[in-house]
PDB file of C-alpha atoms in Angstrom:
ATOM      1  CA  UNK C   9      47.531  53.457  50.451  1.00 56.00           C
ATOM      2  CA  UNK C  10      43.945  54.377  50.824  1.00 81.00           C
ATOM      3  CA  UNK C  11      41.892  55.092  47.567  1.00 92.00           C
ATOM      4  CA  UNK C  12      39.748  57.494  46.994  1.00 95.00           C
ATOM      5  CA  UNK C  13      36.587  58.011  49.403  1.00 95.00           C
ATOM      6  CA  UNK C  14      33.290  59.298  49.177  1.00 96.00           C
ATOM      7  CA  UNK C  15      30.469  60.235  51.495  1.00 96.00           C
ATOM      8  CA  UNK C  16      27.770  59.835  52.182  1.00 97.00           C
ATOM      9  CA  UNK C  17      27.486  56.425  50.153  1.00 95.00           C
ATOM     10  CA  UNK C  18      23.828  56.662  49.717  1.00 96.00           C
ATOM     11  CA  UNK C  19      21.518  59.857  49.812  1.00 97.00           C
ATOM     12  CA  UNK C  20      18.028  60.448  49.865  1.00 97.00           C
ATOM     13  CA  UNK C  21      16.376  63.929  49.850  1.00 97.00           C
ATOM     14  CA  UNK C  22      13.181  65.705  48.840  1.00 97.00           C
ATOM     15  CA  UNK C  23      12.860  67.573  45.543  1.00 97.00           C
ATOM     16  CA  UNK C  24      14.098  71.254  45.945  1.00 97.00           C
ATOM     17  CA  UNK C  25      16.563  70.233  48.838  1.00 97.00           C
ATOM     18  CA  UNK C  26      20.358  70.978  48.407  1.00 98.00           C
ATOM     19  CA  UNK C  27      22.787  68.226  48.979  1.00 98.00           C
ATOM     20  CA  UNK C  28      26.485  68.453  49.291  1.00 98.00           C
ATOM     21  CA  UNK C  29      28.832  65.245  48.361  1.00 98.00           C
ATOM     22  CA  UNK C  30      32.120  64.734  49.390  1.00 97.00           C
ATOM     23  CA  UNK C  31      35.100  63.373  47.860  1.00 97.00           C
ATOM     24  CA  UNK C  32      38.616  62.566  49.615  1.00 96.00           C
ATOM     25  CA  UNK C  33      41.030  61.805  46.677  1.00 94.00           C
ATOM     26  CA  UNK C  34      44.134  59.779  46.874  1.00 93.00           C
ATOM     27  CA  UNK C  35      46.977  61.331  48.628  1.00 91.00           C
ATOM     28  CA  UNK C  36      49.352  63.023  46.622  1.00 88.00           C
ATOM     29  CA  UNK C  37      46.829  63.211  43.625  1.00 89.00           C
ATOM     30  CA  UNK C  38      46.795  66.611  42.070  1.00 88.00           C
ATOM     31  CA  UNK C  39      43.698  66.173  39.958  1.00 90.00           C
ATOM     32  CA  UNK C  40      40.554  65.359  40.773  1.00 92.00           C
ATOM     33  CA  UNK C  41      37.128  64.805  38.722  1.00 93.00           C
ATOM     34  CA  UNK C  42      33.222  64.436  39.299  1.00 96.00           C
ATOM     35  CA  UNK C  43      31.105  62.202  37.045  1.00 95.00           C
ATOM     36  CA  UNK C  44      27.563  61.466  37.154  1.00 97.00           C
ATOM     37  CA  UNK C  45      26.408  58.009  36.174  1.00 95.00           C
ATOM     38  CA  UNK C  46      22.355  57.700  35.378  1.00 93.00           C
ATOM     39  CA  UNK C  47      20.948  54.305  35.919  1.00 89.00           C
ATOM     40  CA  UNK C  48      22.003  51.776  32.989  1.00 84.00           C
ATOM     41  CA  UNK C  49      24.303  54.534  31.556  1.00 86.00           C
ATOM     42  CA  UNK C  50      28.193  55.246  31.020  1.00 88.00           C
ATOM     43  CA  UNK C  51      29.480  58.025  32.939  1.00 93.00           C
ATOM     44  CA  UNK C  52      29.023  61.964  32.151  1.00 94.00           C
ATOM     45  CA  UNK C  53      31.850  64.355  33.099  1.00 92.00           C
ATOM     46  CA  UNK C  54      30.988  66.911  35.500  1.00 95.00           C
ATOM     47  CA  UNK C  55      33.965  69.123  36.679  1.00 93.00           C
ATOM     48  CA  UNK C  56      37.642  68.942  36.776  1.00 90.00           C
ATOM     49  CA  UNK C  57      40.365  70.241  39.452  1.00 90.00           C
ATOM     50  CA  UNK C  58      43.863  70.655  38.855  1.00 86.00           C
ATOM     51  CA  UNK C  59      46.226  72.231  41.744  1.00 80.00           C
ATOM     52  CA  UNK C  60      45.351  75.821  41.887  1.00 79.00           C
ATOM     53  CA  UNK C  61      44.376  76.548  38.371  1.00 81.00           C
ATOM     54  CA  UNK C  62      40.962  77.453  37.503  1.00 83.00           C
ATOM     55  CA  UNK C  63      38.652  74.388  37.271  1.00 87.00           C
ATOM     56  CA  UNK C  64      37.085  72.941  34.078  1.00 87.00           C
ATOM     57  CA  UNK C  65      33.363  73.247  34.569  1.00 89.00           C
ATOM     58  CA  UNK C  66      32.399  72.528  31.132  1.00 88.00           C
ATOM     59  CA  UNK C  67      30.462  69.258  32.011  1.00 91.00           C
ATOM     60  CA  UNK C  68      28.230  70.625  34.653  1.00 94.00           C
ATOM     61  CA  UNK C  69      24.504  70.323  33.258  1.00 94.00           C
ATOM     62  CA  UNK C  70      23.139  73.617  35.012  1.00 94.00           C
ATOM     63  CA  UNK C  71      23.975  76.612  37.362  1.00 95.00           C
ATOM     64  CA  UNK C  72      22.336  74.431  40.184  1.00 97.00           C
ATOM     65  CA  UNK C  73      25.649  72.535  40.114  1.00 97.00           C
ATOM     66  CA  UNK C  74      28.836  73.916  41.699  1.00 96.00           C
ATOM     67  CA  UNK C  75      31.835  72.172  43.043  1.00 96.00           C
ATOM     68  CA  UNK C  76      34.931  73.497  45.289  1.00 94.00           C
ATOM     69  CA  UNK C  77      38.348  71.997  46.175  1.00 93.00           C
ATOM     70  CA  UNK C  78      40.608  73.472  48.711  1.00 84.00           C
ATOM     71  CA  UNK C  79      44.060  73.048  47.223  1.00 78.00           C
ATOM     72  CA  UNK C  80      45.069  69.365  46.684  1.00 79.00           C
ATOM     73  CA  UNK C  81      42.548  67.836  48.942  1.00 88.00           C
ATOM     74  CA  UNK C  82      38.579  67.163  49.836  1.00 94.00           C
ATOM     75  CA  UNK C  83      36.375  68.354  47.050  1.00 96.00           C
ATOM     76  CA  UNK C  84      32.445  69.097  47.750  1.00 97.00           C
ATOM     77  CA  UNK C  85      29.967  68.811  44.964  1.00 97.00           C
ATOM     78  CA  UNK C  86      26.924  70.960  45.786  1.00 98.00           C
ATOM     79  CA  UNK C  87      23.561  70.288  44.006  1.00 98.00           C
ATOM     80  CA  UNK C  88      20.957  73.097  44.675  1.00 98.00           C
ATOM     81  CA  UNK C  89      16.988  72.761  44.561  1.00 97.00           C
ATOM     82  CA  UNK C  90      17.308  69.262  43.471  1.00 97.00           C
ATOM     83  CA  UNK C  91      15.262  67.823  40.845  1.00 97.00           C
ATOM     84  CA  UNK C  92      14.176  64.043  40.354  1.00 96.00           C
ATOM     85  CA  UNK C  93      16.544  63.982  37.011  1.00 95.00           C
ATOM     86  CA  UNK C  94      19.407  64.681  39.444  1.00 97.00           C
ATOM     87  CA  UNK C  95      18.797  61.263  40.844  1.00 97.00           C
ATOM     88  CA  UNK C  96      22.103  59.276  39.780  1.00 97.00           C
ATOM     89  CA  UNK C  97      25.397  57.992  41.138  1.00 96.00           C
ATOM     90  CA  UNK C  98      28.116  60.734  41.249  1.00 97.00           C
ATOM     91  CA  UNK C  99      31.663  59.466  41.113  1.00 96.00           C
ATOM     92  CA  UNK C 100      34.722  61.107  41.868  1.00 96.00           C
ATOM     93  CA  UNK C 101      38.067  60.028  40.340  1.00 94.00           C
ATOM     94  CA  UNK C 102      41.563  61.086  41.350  1.00 92.00           C
ATOM     95  CA  UNK C 103      44.688  60.919  39.172  1.00 90.00           C
ATOM     96  CA  UNK C 104      48.452  62.150  39.237  1.00 85.00           C
ATOM     97  CA  UNK C 105      48.591  65.102  36.482  1.00 70.00           C
ATOM     98  CA  UNK C 106      50.639  63.435  34.314  1.00 62.00           C
ATOM     99  CA  UNK C 107      49.874  62.832  30.276  1.00 56.00           C
ATOM    100  CA  UNK C 108      48.146  59.447  30.378  1.00 57.00           C
ATOM    101  CA  UNK C 109      47.847  58.960  34.069  1.00 77.00           C
ATOM    102  CA  UNK C 110      45.128  56.543  35.328  1.00 86.00           C
ATOM    103  CA  UNK C 111      41.913  57.954  36.962  1.00 90.00           C
ATOM    104  CA  UNK C 112      41.033  56.029  39.994  1.00 92.00           C
ATOM    105  CA  UNK C 113      37.479  56.015  41.303  1.00 94.00           C
ATOM    106  CA  UNK C 114      35.669  56.077  44.425  1.00 94.00           C
ATOM    107  CA  UNK C 115      32.732  54.016  45.418  1.00 93.00           C
ATOM    108  CA  UNK C 116      30.145  56.883  44.633  1.00 95.00           C
ATOM    109  CA  UNK C 117      27.511  58.594  46.150  1.00 97.00           C
ATOM    110  CA  UNK C 118      23.974  56.953  45.372  1.00 96.00           C
ATOM    111  CA  UNK C 119      21.448  60.186  44.987  1.00 97.00           C
ATOM    112  CA  UNK C 120      17.967  59.557  45.044  1.00 97.00           C
ATOM    113  CA  UNK C 121      15.747  62.725  44.895  1.00 97.00           C
ATOM    114  CA  UNK C 122      11.716  62.098  45.602  1.00 96.00           C
TER     115      UNK C 122
ATOM    116  CA  UNK O  30      28.527  61.346  16.500  1.00 64.00           C
ATOM    117  CA  UNK O  31      29.353  59.211  19.858  1.00 76.00           C
ATOM    118  CA  UNK O  32      32.688  59.522  20.725  1.00 91.00           C
ATOM    119  CA  UNK O  33      32.988  55.889  22.132  1.00 95.00           C
ATOM    120  CA  UNK O  34      30.920  53.167  20.680  1.00 96.00           C
ATOM    121  CA  UNK O  35      30.167  49.857  22.410  1.00 96.00           C
ATOM    122  CA  UNK O  36      27.975  47.650  20.357  1.00 95.00           C
ATOM    123  CA  UNK O  37      27.383  44.863  22.643  1.00 95.00           C
ATOM    124  CA  UNK O  38      24.999  45.709  25.360  1.00 94.00           C
ATOM    125  CA  UNK O  39      25.235  42.210  26.862  1.00 95.00           C
ATOM    126  CA  UNK O  40      27.650  39.262  26.249  1.00 95.00           C
ATOM    127  CA  UNK O  41      27.702  35.598  27.696  1.00 96.00           C
ATOM    128  CA  UNK O  42      30.819  33.449  28.291  1.00 97.00           C
ATOM    129  CA  UNK O  43      31.417  30.233  29.231  1.00 97.00           C
ATOM    130  CA  UNK O  44      33.753  30.090  32.544  1.00 97.00           C
ATOM    131  CA  UNK O  45      37.461  29.170  31.231  1.00 97.00           C
ATOM    132  CA  UNK O  46      36.452  30.669  27.757  1.00 97.00           C
ATOM    133  CA  UNK O  47      38.041  33.870  25.999  1.00 98.00           C
ATOM    134  CA  UNK O  48      35.927  36.766  25.116  1.00 98.00           C
ATOM    135  CA  UNK O  49      36.406  39.781  23.233  1.00 98.00           C
ATOM    136  CA  UNK O  50      34.546  43.143  23.958  1.00 98.00           C
ATOM    137  CA  UNK O  51      34.244  45.730  21.264  1.00 98.00           C
ATOM    138  CA  UNK O  52      35.072  49.338  21.483  1.00 98.00           C
ATOM    139  CA  UNK O  53      35.390  51.858  18.819  1.00 97.00           C
ATOM    140  CA  UNK O  54      36.175  55.637  19.186  1.00 97.00           C
ATOM    141  CA  UNK O  55      36.373  58.684  17.310  1.00 95.00           C
ATOM    142  CA  UNK O  56      38.486  61.682  17.843  1.00 91.00           C
ATOM    143  CA  UNK O  57      40.758  64.233  15.991  1.00 89.00           C
ATOM    144  CA  UNK O  58      43.438  64.701  18.690  1.00 86.00           C
ATOM    145  CA  UNK O  59      46.464  62.861  17.746  1.00 86.00           C
ATOM    146  CA  UNK O  60      47.436  62.405  21.639  1.00 85.00           C
ATOM    147  CA  UNK O  61      45.044  60.387  23.257  1.00 89.00           C
ATOM    148  CA  UNK O  62      44.515  57.563  25.492  1.00 91.00           C
ATOM    149  CA  UNK O  63      42.024  54.173  25.826  1.00 94.00           C
ATOM    150  CA  UNK O  64      40.850  52.874  29.190  1.00 95.00           C
ATOM    151  CA  UNK O  65      38.848  49.746  30.140  1.00 97.00           C
ATOM    152  CA  UNK O  66      37.057  49.818  33.468  1.00 96.00           C
ATOM    153  CA  UNK O  67      34.898  47.155  35.218  1.00 97.00           C
ATOM    154  CA  UNK O  68      31.869  48.015  37.235  1.00 95.00           C
ATOM    155  CA  UNK O  69      30.932  45.245  39.392  1.00 94.00           C
ATOM    156  CA  UNK O  70      27.146  45.093  40.890  1.00 90.00           C
ATOM    157  CA  UNK O  71      28.704  46.752  43.906  1.00 87.00           C
ATOM    158  CA  UNK O  72      29.129  50.019  41.793  1.00 87.00           C
ATOM    159  CA  UNK O  73      32.952  50.643  41.893  1.00 88.00           C
ATOM    160  CA  UNK O  74      34.908  51.670  39.010  1.00 93.00           C
ATOM    161  CA  UNK O  75      37.961  49.233  38.608  1.00 94.00           C
ATOM    162  CA  UNK O  76      40.631  50.394  36.307  1.00 94.00           C
ATOM    163  CA  UNK O  77      41.589  47.051  34.184  1.00 96.00           C
ATOM    164  CA  UNK O  78      43.973  48.604  31.304  1.00 95.00           C
ATOM    165  CA  UNK O  79      45.614  51.652  29.406  1.00 93.00           C
ATOM    166  CA  UNK O  80      46.698  51.920  25.837  1.00 94.00           C
ATOM    167  CA  UNK O  81      48.383  55.453  24.965  1.00 91.00           C
ATOM    168  CA  UNK O  82      47.664  56.453  21.276  1.00 91.00           C
ATOM    169  CA  UNK O  83      51.497  56.238  20.571  1.00 90.00           C
ATOM    170  CA  UNK O  84      52.005  53.211  22.256  1.00 90.00           C
ATOM    171  CA  UNK O  85      53.634  50.464  19.365  1.00 89.00           C
ATOM    172  CA  UNK O  86      52.301  47.473  21.531  1.00 94.00           C
ATOM    173  CA  UNK O  87      49.061  46.118  22.411  1.00 95.00           C
ATOM    174  CA  UNK O  88      48.710  46.726  26.510  1.00 95.00           C
ATOM    175  CA  UNK O  89      48.446  43.720  28.598  1.00 96.00           C
ATOM    176  CA  UNK O  90      47.498  42.905  32.257  1.00 95.00           C
ATOM    177  CA  UNK O  91      47.483  39.488  33.430  1.00 96.00           C
ATOM    178  CA  UNK O  92      44.358  37.837  31.797  1.00 97.00           C
ATOM    179  CA  UNK O  93      43.624  41.404  30.032  1.00 98.00           C
ATOM    180  CA  UNK O  94      45.012  42.347  26.687  1.00 97.00           C
ATOM    181  CA  UNK O  95      43.747  45.448  24.593  1.00 97.00           C
ATOM    182  CA  UNK O  96      43.672  44.662  20.658  1.00 96.00           C
ATOM    183  CA  UNK O  97      44.428  48.182  19.697  1.00 96.00           C
ATOM    184  CA  UNK O  98      43.942  48.868  15.788  1.00 96.00           C
ATOM    185  CA  UNK O  99      44.498  52.478  15.003  1.00 94.00           C
ATOM    186  CA  UNK O 100      43.853  52.700  11.754  1.00 94.00           C
ATOM    187  CA  UNK O 101      40.143  51.300  12.467  1.00 96.00           C
ATOM    188  CA  UNK O 102      39.976  53.231  15.745  1.00 96.00           C
ATOM    189  CA  UNK O 103      39.286  50.164  17.844  1.00 97.00           C
ATOM    190  CA  UNK O 104      40.492  48.981  21.198  1.00 97.00           C
ATOM    191  CA  UNK O 105      38.716  45.919  22.077  1.00 98.00           C
ATOM    192  CA  UNK O 106      39.189  44.150  25.209  1.00 98.00           C
ATOM    193  CA  UNK O 107      39.991  40.496  25.236  1.00 98.00           C
ATOM    194  CA  UNK O 108      39.630  38.784  28.479  1.00 98.00           C
ATOM    195  CA  UNK O 109      41.321  34.922  28.813  1.00 96.00           C
ATOM    196  CA  UNK O 110      40.163  32.313  30.891  1.00 96.00           C
ATOM    197  CA  UNK O 111      37.064  34.009  32.018  1.00 97.00           C
ATOM    198  CA  UNK O 112      36.226  33.624  35.597  1.00 97.00           C
ATOM    199  CA  UNK O 113      32.579  33.930  37.410  1.00 97.00           C
ATOM    200  CA  UNK O 114      34.318  36.859  39.220  1.00 96.00           C
ATOM    201  CA  UNK O 115      34.393  38.685  35.894  1.00 98.00           C
ATOM    202  CA  UNK O 116      30.583  39.172  35.616  1.00 97.00           C
ATOM    203  CA  UNK O 117      30.146  42.841  35.755  1.00 97.00           C
ATOM    204  CA  UNK O 118      29.671  45.927  33.176  1.00 96.00           C
ATOM    205  CA  UNK O 119      32.700  46.823  31.259  1.00 98.00           C
ATOM    206  CA  UNK O 120      33.369  50.224  30.141  1.00 97.00           C
ATOM    207  CA  UNK O 121      35.467  51.632  27.658  1.00 97.00           C
ATOM    208  CA  UNK O 122      36.624  55.247  27.966  1.00 95.00           C
ATOM    209  CA  UNK O 123      38.948  57.779  26.099  1.00 93.00           C
ATOM    210  CA  UNK O 124      40.963  60.694  27.359  1.00 89.00           C
ATOM    211  CA  UNK O 125      41.753  63.611  24.869  1.00 83.00           C
ATOM    212  CA  UNK O 126      42.615  67.214  25.842  1.00 70.00           C
ATOM    213  CA  UNK O 127      39.594  69.024  26.730  1.00 56.00           C
ATOM    214  CA  UNK O 128      38.273  71.522  23.914  1.00 53.00           C
ATOM    215  CA  UNK O 129      38.041  74.254  26.321  1.00 51.00           C
ATOM    216  CA  UNK O 130      41.885  74.213  26.461  1.00 50.00           C
ATOM    217  CA  UNK O 131      41.811  74.109  30.259  1.00 51.00           C
ATOM    218  CA  UNK O 132      44.034  71.098  30.246  1.00 58.00           C
ATOM    219  CA  UNK O 133      41.756  68.720  31.869  1.00 66.00           C
ATOM    220  CA  UNK O 134      42.098  64.858  30.860  1.00 74.00           C
ATOM    221  CA  UNK O 135      38.316  64.103  31.600  1.00 81.00           C
ATOM    222  CA  UNK O 136      37.279  60.532  30.286  1.00 88.00           C
ATOM    223  CA  UNK O 137      34.538  60.335  27.745  1.00 92.00           C
ATOM    224  CA  UNK O 138      32.581  56.953  28.277  1.00 94.00           C
ATOM    225  CA  UNK O 139      30.744  54.334  26.182  1.00 95.00           C
ATOM    226  CA  UNK O 140      27.399  53.006  27.205  1.00 93.00           C
ATOM    227  CA  UNK O 141      29.003  49.667  28.412  1.00 96.00           C
ATOM    228  CA  UNK O 142      28.809  45.978  27.723  1.00 97.00           C
ATOM    229  CA  UNK O 143      27.234  43.776  30.369  1.00 97.00           C
ATOM    230  CA  UNK O 144      28.991  40.402  30.597  1.00 98.00           C
ATOM    231  CA  UNK O 145      27.958  37.222  32.081  1.00 97.00           C
ATOM    232  CA  UNK O 146      30.103  34.539  32.792  1.00 97.00           C
ATOM    233  CA  UNK O 147      28.199  31.020  32.818  1.00 97.00           C
ATOM    234  CA  UNK O 148      29.364  27.941  34.688  1.00 94.00           C
TER     235      UNK O 148
END
């Protein structure tokens, strides 16, 4: 079946503008994760959704970052008043929420804040 | 302290040779999982192999095997018969239950090892 998809694939924005990134998980995957990858670095966890449970927001770096998910479908990550340090690749992953289930990643959105 | 340590920023291997990528981890959670992902220059993260903390045998997936030494807290990736297409960044990651208790299993990643396969 189809993998995780993300849009846009690339986004260039000006400092101070808001951006919205979208993730479509694999159908049937109840868990959805957002990660950030700065240039040359590993991935940093941002936020996690599981069904109707309260999301785990423990990785969000500031209150300018927020995310929503409707049921077990699409998620959007919003960054308000973007800063240059927000420039990174934002990766979404989904998994079946069973212990040890593998997370499958989308292609990412490359965000550049000028 | 870092939870995942990959000590090799870059590695070179001759085509058709085997290569070992190092990964050590730190956790007090008795139940955890270890993953390896490959990231080619195109950027996507490709799942390679998984090892659970209670698994008795080392995981294998085709040319990939995981040398799991629990007492030493190491989970090295072994790639046999390297191919040119194996040239990529390789990330070791660990899943443990979030301290927040929300039940999420986010992955903690190492900084990665860049593998270059030489013809």
